[in-house]
Amino acid sequence: MSTTTTASPNEAKLWGGGKSPFNVEYGKLMMWYFLMSDAFTFGAFLISYGTVRFSTNGWPNSNEVFRSFPFAPEGVHAPLVFVSVMTFILIVSSVTMVLAVHAGHNMDKKGVVRNMILTIIGGIAFLSCQAWEWNHLFHEGAWWGRNPFLNADGTASSTNFTNFFFTITGFHGFHVFSGVVINIIMLIMTLMDKFEQRGHYLMIEKAGLYWHFVDLVWVFVFTIFYLL
Amino acid sequence: MSHSHNADANHEANNAAAISEIKKVTIILSVLTLIELVLGFWMMGIASESLRLAIKGVIVILMMAKAFYIVAYFMHLKHEVKNLIMTIIVPLLLFVWFIGAFLWDGGSFRNLRNSYDPYFKAQSTIKVEKKESKHGGTTHEVAPAAEKH
């Protein structure tokens, strides 16, 4: 039994210099900083939405705007139902991503592959839901610059509502799309045994950080647009 | 041999702990989301503005709790070195000022407009006549003053 790997962290000369202050790999640290900057981007979007809403007297009632779901019978309205499904899809795909990272820690290639496939399916399902909702709203007459909905109190509404909705959910949807692409690349690399050759699955962890961030942003977007 | 056996047992224990943590966080996130949705459904039937505001406050707190669980456990930040946690969390404190200042600014702009812009004030009191149509959404007659700035 080789005992060279049992050296205590104090003895380990990480990166050949002094002790690593953060004890994480470079790429993972940079992923964290990228996500922090992305958090400010989304924060700026959502805060500008809040500022405009606070400076306006009326605002559409989200329960009257987002009340449809696929295959709904004529005239049946169910506010919050479809968006709850979308939220749970994203939570579940986040869980499968954690399981993929966990399998990667154990060098369990099969587990990584299975959970990455599930995560990708979850991402695609979420994007499909969003595409359906956008399409539906578009056919109701909503788009950038066009707002068919009235304020909750029956007064005329401005286009701020639809502009913010399509911009912010669109930006988030594009993040989901990028995440799915990244996850597919990670899946292919796993299948090609890239990570087995490297001896670690750190790339899965980095892709996982990004994917969880996308889920995190949805927590805010979902609450702010559909509940508040 | 015994050493490697010990390591294996240790590894197994770590594994089980990690899996149970994932399960626990999954349940917490689902329950928090369900509570949010129940509050959202409940709020639909409530007219009182102050009660609605209180419920919205609770929803925001639940939202922050969900964010905490995702970042701390799914993104593993809680198990990182403290220095790393601080370089992520401390810059994000800017949001405290960011949110407060800008929402305050928005509210102040509304007050200013309501006080000094009679057109803005009038526009928000004119109800639009609704014409329900089954297809193509609701078309409505826009009050003449409300169309353009």
mmCIF file of C-alpha atoms in Angstrom:
data_model
loop_
_atom_site.group_PDB
_atom_site.id
_atom_site.type_symbol
_atom_site.label_atom_id
_atom_site.label_comp_id
_atom_site.label_asym_id
_atom_site.label_seq_id
_atom_site.Cartn_x
_atom_site.Cartn_y
_atom_site.Cartn_z
ATOM 1 C CA MET A 1 0.000 0.000 0.000
ATOM 2 C CA SER A 2 1.414 3.301 -1.024
ATOM 3 C CA THR A 3 1.422 5.770 1.831
ATOM 4 C CA THR A 4 2.571 8.856 -0.049
ATOM 5 C CA THR A 5 -0.998 10.141 -0.306
ATOM 6 C CA THR A 6 -1.541 10.170 3.425
ATOM 7 C CA ALA A 7 0.575 13.279 4.022
ATOM 8 C CA SER A 8 -1.317 15.692 6.212
ATOM 9 C CA PRO A 9 -2.492 18.979 4.671
ATOM 10 C CA ASN A 10 0.110 20.873 6.682
ATOM 11 C CA GLU A 11 2.902 19.082 4.897
ATOM 12 C CA ALA A 12 1.361 19.327 1.452
ATOM 13 C CA LYS A 13 3.056 21.904 -0.705
ATOM 14 C CA LEU A 14 0.097 22.775 -2.906
ATOM 15 C CA TRP A 15 1.030 24.378 -6.227
ATOM 16 C CA GLY A 16 4.639 24.055 -5.175
ATOM 17 C CA GLY A 17 4.462 27.320 -3.265
ATOM 18 C CA GLY A 18 3.224 28.051 0.200
ATOM 19 C CA LYS A 19 -0.084 26.692 1.390
ATOM 20 C CA SER A 20 -3.078 27.366 -0.856
ATOM 21 C CA PRO A 21 -5.165 29.952 0.923
ATOM 22 C CA PHE A 22 -8.458 28.828 -0.641
ATOM 23 C CA ASN A 23 -7.799 25.103 -1.031
ATOM 24 C CA VAL A 24 -9.668 24.917 -4.371
ATOM 25 C CA GLU A 25 -8.492 24.427 -7.895
ATOM 26 C CA TYR A 26 -7.866 27.559 -9.979
ATOM 27 C CA GLY A 27 -10.694 26.945 -12.467
ATOM 28 C CA LYS A 28 -13.217 26.397 -9.723
ATOM 29 C CA LEU A 29 -12.213 29.617 -7.968
ATOM 30 C CA MET A 30 -12.559 31.536 -11.225
ATOM 31 C CA MET A 31 -15.976 29.935 -11.795
ATOM 32 C CA TRP A 32 -17.035 31.322 -8.421
ATOM 33 C CA TYR A 33 -15.865 34.800 -9.357
ATOM 34 C CA PHE A 34 -17.588 34.590 -12.720
ATOM 35 C CA LEU A 35 -20.805 33.567 -10.992
ATOM 36 C CA MET A 36 -20.442 36.472 -8.595
ATOM 37 C CA SER A 37 -20.227 38.887 -11.527
ATOM 38 C CA ASP A 38 -23.221 37.170 -13.136
ATOM 39 C CA ALA A 39 -25.119 37.574 -9.875
ATOM 40 C CA PHE A 40 -24.575 41.318 -10.180
ATOM 41 C CA THR A 41 -25.832 41.276 -13.771
ATOM 42 C CA PHE A 42 -29.053 39.534 -12.798
ATOM 43 C CA GLY A 43 -29.266 41.634 -9.658
ATOM 44 C CA ALA A 44 -29.093 44.789 -11.773
ATOM 45 C CA PHE A 45 -31.866 43.504 -14.036
ATOM 46 C CA LEU A 46 -34.155 42.571 -11.176
ATOM 47 C CA ILE A 47 -33.466 45.748 -9.224
ATOM 48 C CA SER A 48 -34.242 47.901 -12.258
ATOM 49 C CA TYR A 49 -37.507 45.961 -12.580
ATOM 50 C CA GLY A 50 -38.222 46.718 -8.910
ATOM 51 C CA THR A 51 -37.318 50.391 -9.316
ATOM 52 C CA VAL A 52 -39.636 50.844 -12.297
ATOM 53 C CA ARG A 53 -42.420 48.968 -10.543
ATOM 54 C CA PHE A 54 -42.002 51.126 -7.441
ATOM 55 C CA SER A 55 -42.164 54.286 -9.550
ATOM 56 C CA THR A 56 -45.430 53.269 -11.255
ATOM 57 C CA ASN A 57 -48.929 53.565 -9.826
ATOM 58 C CA GLY A 58 -50.442 50.414 -11.330
ATOM 59 C CA TRP A 59 -49.011 47.066 -12.341
ATOM 60 C CA PRO A 60 -50.570 43.994 -14.024
ATOM 61 C CA ASN A 61 -51.638 41.156 -11.766
ATOM 62 C CA SER A 62 -49.334 38.217 -12.484
ATOM 63 C CA ASN A 63 -52.129 35.777 -11.636
ATOM 64 C CA GLU A 64 -54.178 37.148 -14.523
ATOM 65 C CA VAL A 65 -51.256 37.155 -16.952
ATOM 66 C CA PHE A 66 -49.650 33.783 -16.228
ATOM 67 C CA ARG A 67 -52.658 31.541 -15.910
ATOM 68 C CA SER A 68 -52.394 29.102 -18.822
ATOM 69 C CA PHE A 69 -50.837 25.704 -19.204
ATOM 70 C CA PRO A 70 -50.438 23.324 -22.152
ATOM 71 C CA PHE A 71 -53.502 21.362 -23.247
ATOM 72 C CA ALA A 72 -55.706 23.493 -21.002
ATOM 73 C CA PRO A 73 -59.396 23.239 -21.932
ATOM 74 C CA GLU A 74 -60.940 26.420 -23.296
ATOM 75 C CA GLY A 75 -61.615 28.975 -20.588
ATOM 76 C CA VAL A 76 -59.835 27.097 -17.799
ATOM 77 C CA HIS A 77 -57.414 29.346 -15.935
ATOM 78 C CA ALA A 78 -54.914 28.046 -13.439
ATOM 79 C CA PRO A 79 -52.531 30.712 -12.187
ATOM 80 C CA LEU A 80 -49.188 29.543 -10.764
ATOM 81 C CA VAL A 81 -49.685 25.932 -11.866
ATOM 82 C CA PHE A 82 -47.464 25.868 -14.936
ATOM 83 C CA VAL A 83 -44.697 27.914 -13.337
ATOM 84 C CA SER A 84 -44.676 25.568 -10.322
ATOM 85 C CA VAL A 85 -44.036 22.682 -12.700
ATOM 86 C CA MET A 86 -41.135 24.632 -14.239
ATOM 87 C CA THR A 87 -39.736 25.389 -10.792
ATOM 88 C CA PHE A 88 -39.826 21.757 -9.723
ATOM 89 C CA ILE A 89 -38.220 20.643 -12.983
ATOM 90 C CA LEU A 90 -35.300 22.970 -12.279
ATOM 91 C CA ILE A 91 -34.984 21.874 -8.636
ATOM 92 C CA VAL A 92 -34.950 18.211 -9.648
ATOM 93 C CA SER A 93 -32.347 18.829 -12.338
ATOM 94 C CA SER A 94 -30.244 20.609 -9.719
ATOM 95 C CA VAL A 95 -30.473 17.531 -7.490
ATOM 96 C CA THR A 96 -29.386 15.203 -10.300
ATOM 97 C CA MET A 97 -26.471 17.574 -10.935
ATOM 98 C CA VAL A 98 -25.391 17.268 -7.274
ATOM 99 C CA LEU A 99 -25.608 13.496 -7.641
ATOM 100 C CA ALA A 100 -23.423 13.651 -10.766
ATOM 101 C CA VAL A 101 -20.807 15.700 -8.880
ATOM 102 C CA HIS A 102 -21.016 13.221 -6.025
ATOM 103 C CA ALA A 103 -20.536 10.279 -8.391
ATOM 104 C CA GLY A 104 -17.546 12.133 -9.844
ATOM 105 C CA HIS A 105 -15.957 12.295 -6.385
ATOM 106 C CA ASN A 106 -16.193 8.510 -6.252
ATOM 107 C CA MET A 107 -14.777 8.141 -9.777
ATOM 108 C CA ASP A 108 -18.051 6.432 -10.642
ATOM 109 C CA LYS A 109 -18.264 7.004 -14.383
ATOM 110 C CA LYS A 110 -21.606 5.251 -14.786
ATOM 111 C CA GLY A 111 -23.200 7.405 -12.070
ATOM 112 C CA VAL A 112 -21.835 10.587 -13.650
ATOM 113 C CA VAL A 113 -23.186 9.629 -17.067
ATOM 114 C CA ARG A 114 -26.619 8.673 -15.745
ATOM 115 C CA ASN A 115 -27.058 11.839 -13.685
ATOM 116 C CA MET A 116 -25.673 14.116 -16.390
ATOM 117 C CA ILE A 117 -28.227 12.689 -18.827
ATOM 118 C CA LEU A 118 -31.020 13.311 -16.307
ATOM 119 C CA THR A 119 -29.782 16.872 -15.745
ATOM 120 C CA ILE A 120 -29.706 17.554 -19.476
ATOM 121 C CA ILE A 121 -33.242 16.184 -19.837
ATOM 122 C CA GLY A 122 -34.378 18.450 -16.996
ATOM 123 C CA GLY A 123 -32.767 21.458 -18.664
ATOM 124 C CA ILE A 124 -34.380 20.704 -21.999
ATOM 125 C CA ALA A 125 -37.754 20.170 -20.300
ATOM 126 C CA PHE A 126 -37.446 23.556 -18.610
ATOM 127 C CA LEU A 127 -36.542 25.255 -21.888
ATOM 128 C CA SER A 128 -39.503 23.598 -23.605
ATOM 129 C CA CYS A 129 -41.851 24.888 -20.903
ATOM 130 C CA GLN A 130 -40.429 28.369 -21.293
ATOM 131 C CA ALA A 131 -40.738 28.211 -25.080
ATOM 132 C CA TRP A 132 -44.382 27.207 -24.714
ATOM 133 C CA GLU A 133 -45.070 30.056 -22.294
ATOM 134 C CA TRP A 134 -43.361 32.660 -24.486
ATOM 135 C CA ASN A 135 -45.242 31.407 -27.518
ATOM 136 C CA HIS A 136 -48.518 31.527 -25.630
ATOM 137 C CA LEU A 137 -47.911 35.078 -24.375
ATOM 138 C CA PHE A 138 -46.840 36.150 -27.858
ATOM 139 C CA HIS A 139 -50.135 34.909 -29.258
ATOM 140 C CA GLU A 140 -51.974 36.843 -26.582
ATOM 141 C CA GLY A 141 -50.318 39.934 -27.994
ATOM 142 C CA ALA A 142 -47.475 40.333 -25.509
ATOM 143 C CA TRP A 143 -43.946 41.024 -26.732
ATOM 144 C CA TRP A 144 -41.219 43.612 -26.330
ATOM 145 C CA GLY A 145 -42.974 46.924 -26.859
ATOM 146 C CA ARG A 146 -46.476 45.438 -26.747
ATOM 147 C CA ASN A 147 -48.539 44.849 -23.617
ATOM 148 C CA PRO A 148 -52.114 43.606 -23.979
ATOM 149 C CA PHE A 149 -52.613 43.328 -20.214
ATOM 150 C CA LEU A 150 -54.242 45.938 -18.023
ATOM 151 C CA ASN A 151 -53.113 46.929 -14.571
ATOM 152 C CA ALA A 152 -54.663 45.065 -11.664
ATOM 153 C CA ASP A 153 -56.929 48.069 -10.972
ATOM 154 C CA GLY A 154 -58.182 48.213 -14.581
ATOM 155 C CA THR A 155 -56.115 51.188 -15.709
ATOM 156 C CA ALA A 156 -53.908 51.174 -18.798
ATOM 157 C CA SER A 157 -50.532 49.551 -18.325
ATOM 158 C CA SER A 158 -47.225 50.528 -19.897
ATOM 159 C CA THR A 159 -44.950 48.216 -21.864
ATOM 160 C CA ASN A 160 -42.501 48.116 -18.954
ATOM 161 C CA PHE A 161 -44.119 44.939 -17.700
ATOM 162 C CA THR A 162 -43.632 42.883 -20.863
ATOM 163 C CA ASN A 163 -40.231 44.420 -21.632
ATOM 164 C CA PHE A 164 -38.868 43.382 -18.265
ATOM 165 C CA PHE A 165 -40.541 39.983 -18.351
ATOM 166 C CA PHE A 166 -39.162 38.980 -21.753
ATOM 167 C CA THR A 167 -35.734 40.476 -21.146
ATOM 168 C CA ILE A 168 -35.151 38.870 -17.764
ATOM 169 C CA THR A 169 -36.711 35.454 -18.401
ATOM 170 C CA GLY A 170 -35.005 35.513 -21.802
ATOM 171 C CA PHE A 171 -31.624 36.202 -20.248
ATOM 172 C CA HIS A 172 -32.229 33.445 -17.722
ATOM 173 C CA GLY A 173 -33.434 31.079 -20.443
ATOM 174 C CA PHE A 174 -30.270 31.766 -22.403
ATOM 175 C CA HIS A 175 -28.264 30.832 -19.298
ATOM 176 C CA VAL A 176 -30.227 27.580 -19.065
ATOM 177 C CA PHE A 177 -29.496 26.952 -22.735
ATOM 178 C CA SER A 178 -25.757 27.567 -22.203
ATOM 179 C CA GLY A 179 -25.890 25.284 -19.170
ATOM 180 C CA VAL A 180 -27.459 22.495 -21.222
ATOM 181 C CA VAL A 181 -24.759 22.914 -23.890
ATOM 182 C CA ILE A 182 -22.020 22.832 -21.230
ATOM 183 C CA ASN A 183 -23.583 19.750 -19.654
ATOM 184 C CA ILE A 184 -23.756 17.987 -23.015
ATOM 185 C CA ILE A 185 -20.062 18.749 -23.581
ATOM 186 C CA MET A 186 -19.290 17.375 -20.095
ATOM 187 C CA LEU A 187 -21.309 14.248 -20.885
ATOM 188 C CA ILE A 188 -19.381 13.689 -24.114
ATOM 189 C CA MET A 189 -16.052 14.225 -22.321
ATOM 190 C CA THR A 190 -17.122 11.717 -19.664
ATOM 191 C CA LEU A 191 -18.102 9.171 -22.291
ATOM 192 C CA MET A 192 -14.711 9.687 -23.989
ATOM 193 C CA ASP A 193 -13.011 8.857 -20.665
ATOM 194 C CA LYS A 194 -11.342 12.295 -20.546
ATOM 195 C CA PHE A 195 -11.861 12.582 -16.806
ATOM 196 C CA GLU A 196 -10.817 8.975 -16.126
ATOM 197 C CA GLN A 197 -7.523 9.826 -17.849
ATOM 198 C CA ARG A 198 -7.129 13.014 -15.824
ATOM 199 C CA GLY A 199 -7.870 11.101 -12.656
ATOM 200 C CA HIS A 200 -10.517 13.528 -11.433
ATOM 201 C CA TYR A 201 -13.974 14.854 -12.320
ATOM 202 C CA LEU A 202 -13.341 18.498 -11.370
ATOM 203 C CA MET A 203 -14.864 19.715 -14.638
ATOM 204 C CA ILE A 204 -18.186 18.207 -13.599
ATOM 205 C CA GLU A 205 -17.984 20.235 -10.386
ATOM 206 C CA LYS A 206 -17.415 23.456 -12.316
ATOM 207 C CA ALA A 207 -20.275 22.744 -14.698
ATOM 208 C CA GLY A 208 -22.321 21.878 -11.603
ATOM 209 C CA LEU A 209 -21.586 25.269 -10.018
ATOM 210 C CA TYR A 210 -22.855 26.992 -13.155
ATOM 211 C CA TRP A 211 -25.968 24.809 -13.284
ATOM 212 C CA HIS A 212 -26.825 25.473 -9.641
ATOM 213 C CA PHE A 213 -26.383 29.176 -10.241
ATOM 214 C CA VAL A 214 -28.948 28.989 -13.051
ATOM 215 C CA ASP A 215 -31.332 27.292 -10.613
ATOM 216 C CA LEU A 216 -30.535 29.956 -8.015
ATOM 217 C CA VAL A 217 -31.400 32.759 -10.431
ATOM 218 C CA TRP A 218 -34.696 31.056 -11.236
ATOM 219 C CA VAL A 219 -35.542 31.063 -7.513
ATOM 220 C CA PHE A 220 -35.377 34.859 -7.663
ATOM 221 C CA VAL A 221 -36.997 35.306 -11.077
ATOM 222 C CA PHE A 222 -39.838 32.950 -10.198
ATOM 223 C CA THR A 223 -40.546 34.675 -6.890
ATOM 224 C CA ILE A 224 -40.286 38.209 -8.196
ATOM 225 C CA PHE A 225 -42.274 37.822 -11.419
ATOM 226 C CA TYR A 226 -44.867 35.230 -10.492
ATOM 227 C CA LEU A 227 -45.440 35.577 -6.745
ATOM 228 C CA LEU A 228 -44.783 39.179 -5.720
ATOM 229 C CA MET B 1 -4.166 -3.764 4.808
ATOM 230 C CA SER B 2 -6.003 -2.712 7.919
ATOM 231 C CA HIS B 3 -5.160 0.864 7.095
ATOM 232 C CA SER B 4 -6.786 0.679 3.645
ATOM 233 C CA HIS B 5 -9.769 -1.115 5.119
ATOM 234 C CA ASN B 6 -10.204 1.748 7.586
ATOM 235 C CA ALA B 7 -9.986 4.271 4.775
ATOM 236 C CA ASP B 8 -12.665 2.393 2.866
ATOM 237 C CA ALA B 9 -14.982 2.386 5.879
ATOM 238 C CA ASN B 10 -14.326 6.094 6.315
ATOM 239 C CA HIS B 11 -15.080 6.691 2.674
ATOM 240 C CA GLU B 12 -18.333 4.737 2.947
ATOM 241 C CA ALA B 13 -19.382 6.797 5.955
ATOM 242 C CA ASN B 14 -18.574 10.051 4.123
ATOM 243 C CA ASN B 15 -20.530 8.813 1.153
ATOM 244 C CA ALA B 16 -23.607 8.030 3.222
ATOM 245 C CA ALA B 17 -23.365 11.418 4.960
ATOM 246 C CA ALA B 18 -23.116 13.245 1.619
ATOM 247 C CA ILE B 19 -26.101 11.410 0.178
ATOM 248 C CA SER B 20 -28.245 12.045 3.238
ATOM 249 C CA GLU B 21 -27.291 15.735 3.098
ATOM 250 C CA ILE B 22 -28.408 15.896 -0.553
ATOM 251 C CA LYS B 23 -31.703 14.227 0.359
ATOM 252 C CA LYS B 24 -32.255 16.578 3.264
ATOM 253 C CA VAL B 25 -31.610 19.712 1.195
ATOM 254 C CA THR B 26 -33.857 18.428 -1.610
ATOM 255 C CA ILE B 27 -36.713 17.999 0.847
ATOM 256 C CA ILE B 28 -36.102 21.428 2.393
ATOM 257 C CA LEU B 29 -36.093 23.129 -1.023
ATOM 258 C CA SER B 30 -39.288 21.354 -2.091
ATOM 259 C CA VAL B 31 -41.082 22.199 1.141
ATOM 260 C CA LEU B 32 -40.018 25.866 0.972
ATOM 261 C CA THR B 33 -41.257 26.053 -2.637
ATOM 262 C CA LEU B 34 -44.564 24.459 -1.662
ATOM 263 C CA ILE B 35 -45.019 26.964 1.172
ATOM 264 C CA GLU B 36 -44.288 29.790 -1.277
ATOM 265 C CA LEU B 37 -46.907 28.444 -3.666
ATOM 266 C CA VAL B 38 -49.506 28.002 -0.913
ATOM 267 C CA LEU B 39 -48.894 31.602 0.153
ATOM 268 C CA GLY B 40 -49.184 32.694 -3.490
ATOM 269 C CA PHE B 41 -52.545 30.926 -3.894
ATOM 270 C CA TRP B 42 -53.764 32.290 -0.559
ATOM 271 C CA MET B 43 -52.756 35.819 -1.531
ATOM 272 C CA MET B 44 -55.000 35.748 -4.628
ATOM 273 C CA GLY B 45 -58.129 36.020 -2.508
ATOM 274 C CA ILE B 46 -56.854 38.691 -0.153
ATOM 275 C CA ALA B 47 -57.768 42.309 -0.728
ATOM 276 C CA SER B 48 -56.137 43.892 2.312
ATOM 277 C CA GLU B 49 -53.030 45.676 1.088
ATOM 278 C CA SER B 50 -51.131 45.449 4.377
ATOM 279 C CA LEU B 51 -51.763 41.712 4.733
ATOM 280 C CA ARG B 52 -50.613 41.192 1.146
ATOM 281 C CA LEU B 53 -47.452 43.128 1.932
ATOM 282 C CA ALA B 54 -46.826 40.944 4.993
ATOM 283 C CA ILE B 55 -47.247 37.756 2.925
ATOM 284 C CA LYS B 56 -44.888 39.151 0.299
ATOM 285 C CA GLY B 57 -42.353 39.756 3.065
ATOM 286 C CA VAL B 58 -42.641 36.117 4.149
ATOM 287 C CA ILE B 59 -42.212 34.964 0.530
ATOM 288 C CA VAL B 60 -39.032 37.042 0.207
ATOM 289 C CA ILE B 61 -37.657 35.468 3.404
ATOM 290 C CA LEU B 62 -38.445 31.976 2.050
ATOM 291 C CA MET B 63 -36.732 32.946 -1.215
ATOM 292 C CA MET B 64 -33.582 33.939 0.685
ATOM 293 C CA ALA B 65 -33.704 30.648 2.600
ATOM 294 C CA LYS B 66 -33.865 28.701 -0.662
ATOM 295 C CA ALA B 67 -30.951 30.712 -2.029
ATOM 296 C CA PHE B 68 -28.978 29.912 1.124
ATOM 297 C CA TYR B 69 -29.571 26.159 0.838
ATOM 298 C CA ILE B 70 -28.656 26.069 -2.853
ATOM 299 C CA VAL B 71 -25.449 28.053 -2.390
ATOM 300 C CA ALA B 72 -24.380 26.476 0.907
ATOM 301 C CA TYR B 73 -25.070 22.811 0.132
ATOM 302 C CA PHE B 74 -25.588 22.263 -3.604
ATOM 303 C CA MET B 75 -22.791 24.646 -4.525
ATOM 304 C CA HIS B 76 -20.870 23.400 -1.519
ATOM 305 C CA LEU B 77 -19.831 26.859 -0.362
ATOM 306 C CA LYS B 78 -20.441 25.992 3.287
ATOM 307 C CA HIS B 79 -17.700 23.358 3.173
ATOM 308 C CA GLU B 80 -15.119 25.647 1.580
ATOM 309 C CA VAL B 81 -12.319 27.496 3.351
ATOM 310 C CA LYS B 82 -13.516 30.551 5.247
ATOM 311 C CA ASN B 83 -11.354 32.940 3.202
ATOM 312 C CA LEU B 84 -13.047 31.749 0.019
ATOM 313 C CA ILE B 85 -16.515 32.149 1.530
ATOM 314 C CA MET B 86 -15.647 35.711 2.506
ATOM 315 C CA THR B 87 -14.389 36.723 -0.940
ATOM 316 C CA ILE B 88 -17.759 35.643 -2.348
ATOM 317 C CA ILE B 89 -20.111 36.871 0.364
ATOM 318 C CA VAL B 90 -18.566 40.237 1.266
ATOM 319 C CA PRO B 91 -18.826 41.737 -2.264
ATOM 320 C CA LEU B 92 -22.421 40.536 -2.445
ATOM 321 C CA LEU B 93 -23.189 42.756 0.554
ATOM 322 C CA LEU B 94 -23.282 45.578 -2.016
ATOM 323 C CA PHE B 95 -26.762 44.299 -2.776
ATOM 324 C CA VAL B 96 -27.987 45.640 0.567
ATOM 325 C CA TRP B 97 -27.261 49.169 -0.610
ATOM 326 C CA PHE B 98 -28.164 48.372 -4.209
ATOM 327 C CA ILE B 99 -31.685 47.136 -3.432
ATOM 328 C CA GLY B 100 -32.435 49.689 -0.730
ATOM 329 C CA ALA B 101 -31.226 52.731 -2.640
ATOM 330 C CA PHE B 102 -32.879 51.889 -5.936
ATOM 331 C CA LEU B 103 -36.266 50.850 -4.572
ATOM 332 C CA TRP B 104 -36.295 53.986 -2.445
ATOM 333 C CA ASP B 105 -35.441 55.992 -5.535
ATOM 334 C CA GLY B 106 -38.294 54.364 -7.459
ATOM 335 C CA GLY B 107 -40.781 55.137 -4.696
ATOM 336 C CA SER B 108 -39.563 58.702 -4.471
ATOM 337 C CA PHE B 109 -39.942 59.147 -8.237
ATOM 338 C CA ARG B 110 -43.547 57.933 -8.008
ATOM 339 C CA ASN B 111 -44.280 60.449 -5.239
ATOM 340 C CA LEU B 112 -42.728 63.256 -7.246
ATOM 341 C CA ARG B 113 -44.744 62.387 -10.334
ATOM 342 C CA ASN B 114 -47.980 62.030 -8.400
ATOM 343 C CA SER B 115 -47.368 65.421 -6.791
ATOM 344 C CA TYR B 116 -46.175 67.425 -9.764
ATOM 345 C CA ASP B 117 -47.328 65.591 -12.914
ATOM 346 C CA PRO B 118 -51.133 65.894 -13.210
ATOM 347 C CA TYR B 119 -51.116 63.806 -16.397
ATOM 348 C CA PHE B 120 -49.339 60.906 -14.663
ATOM 349 C CA LYS B 121 -51.764 61.069 -11.764
ATOM 350 C CA ALA B 122 -54.830 61.240 -14.021
ATOM 351 C CA GLN B 123 -53.625 58.382 -16.186
ATOM 352 C CA SER B 124 -53.528 56.025 -13.236
ATOM 353 C CA THR B 125 -57.149 56.723 -12.325
ATOM 354 C CA ILE B 126 -58.779 56.312 -15.766
ATOM 355 C CA LYS B 127 -60.134 52.817 -16.078
ATOM 356 C CA VAL B 128 -59.902 51.190 -19.480
ATOM 357 C CA GLU B 129 -63.102 49.724 -20.885
ATOM 358 C CA LYS B 130 -62.562 46.039 -21.225
ATOM 359 C CA LYS B 131 -63.887 44.151 -24.211
ATOM 360 C CA GLU B 132 -63.564 40.428 -23.603
ATOM 361 C CA SER B 133 -62.877 38.379 -26.683
ATOM 362 C CA LYS B 134 -62.187 34.680 -26.601
ATOM 363 C CA HIS B 135 -59.372 34.744 -29.147
ATOM 364 C CA GLY B 136 -56.479 37.105 -29.392
ATOM 365 C CA GLY B 137 -56.676 38.024 -25.723
ATOM 366 C CA THR B 138 -58.432 41.050 -24.385
ATOM 367 C CA THR B 139 -58.692 43.997 -26.675
ATOM 368 C CA HIS B 140 -59.404 47.242 -24.983
ATOM 369 C CA GLU B 141 -60.231 50.811 -25.753
ATOM 370 C CA VAL B 142 -57.401 52.867 -24.468
ATOM 371 C CA ALA B 143 -58.504 56.081 -22.899
ATOM 372 C CA PRO B 144 -57.370 58.895 -25.212
ATOM 373 C CA ALA B 145 -54.976 60.353 -22.678
ATOM 374 C CA ALA B 146 -53.315 57.061 -21.896
ATOM 375 C CA GLU B 147 -51.891 56.073 -25.260
ATOM 376 C CA LYS B 148 -48.823 58.239 -25.720
ATOM 377 C CA HIS B 149 -46.562 60.419 -23.701
#
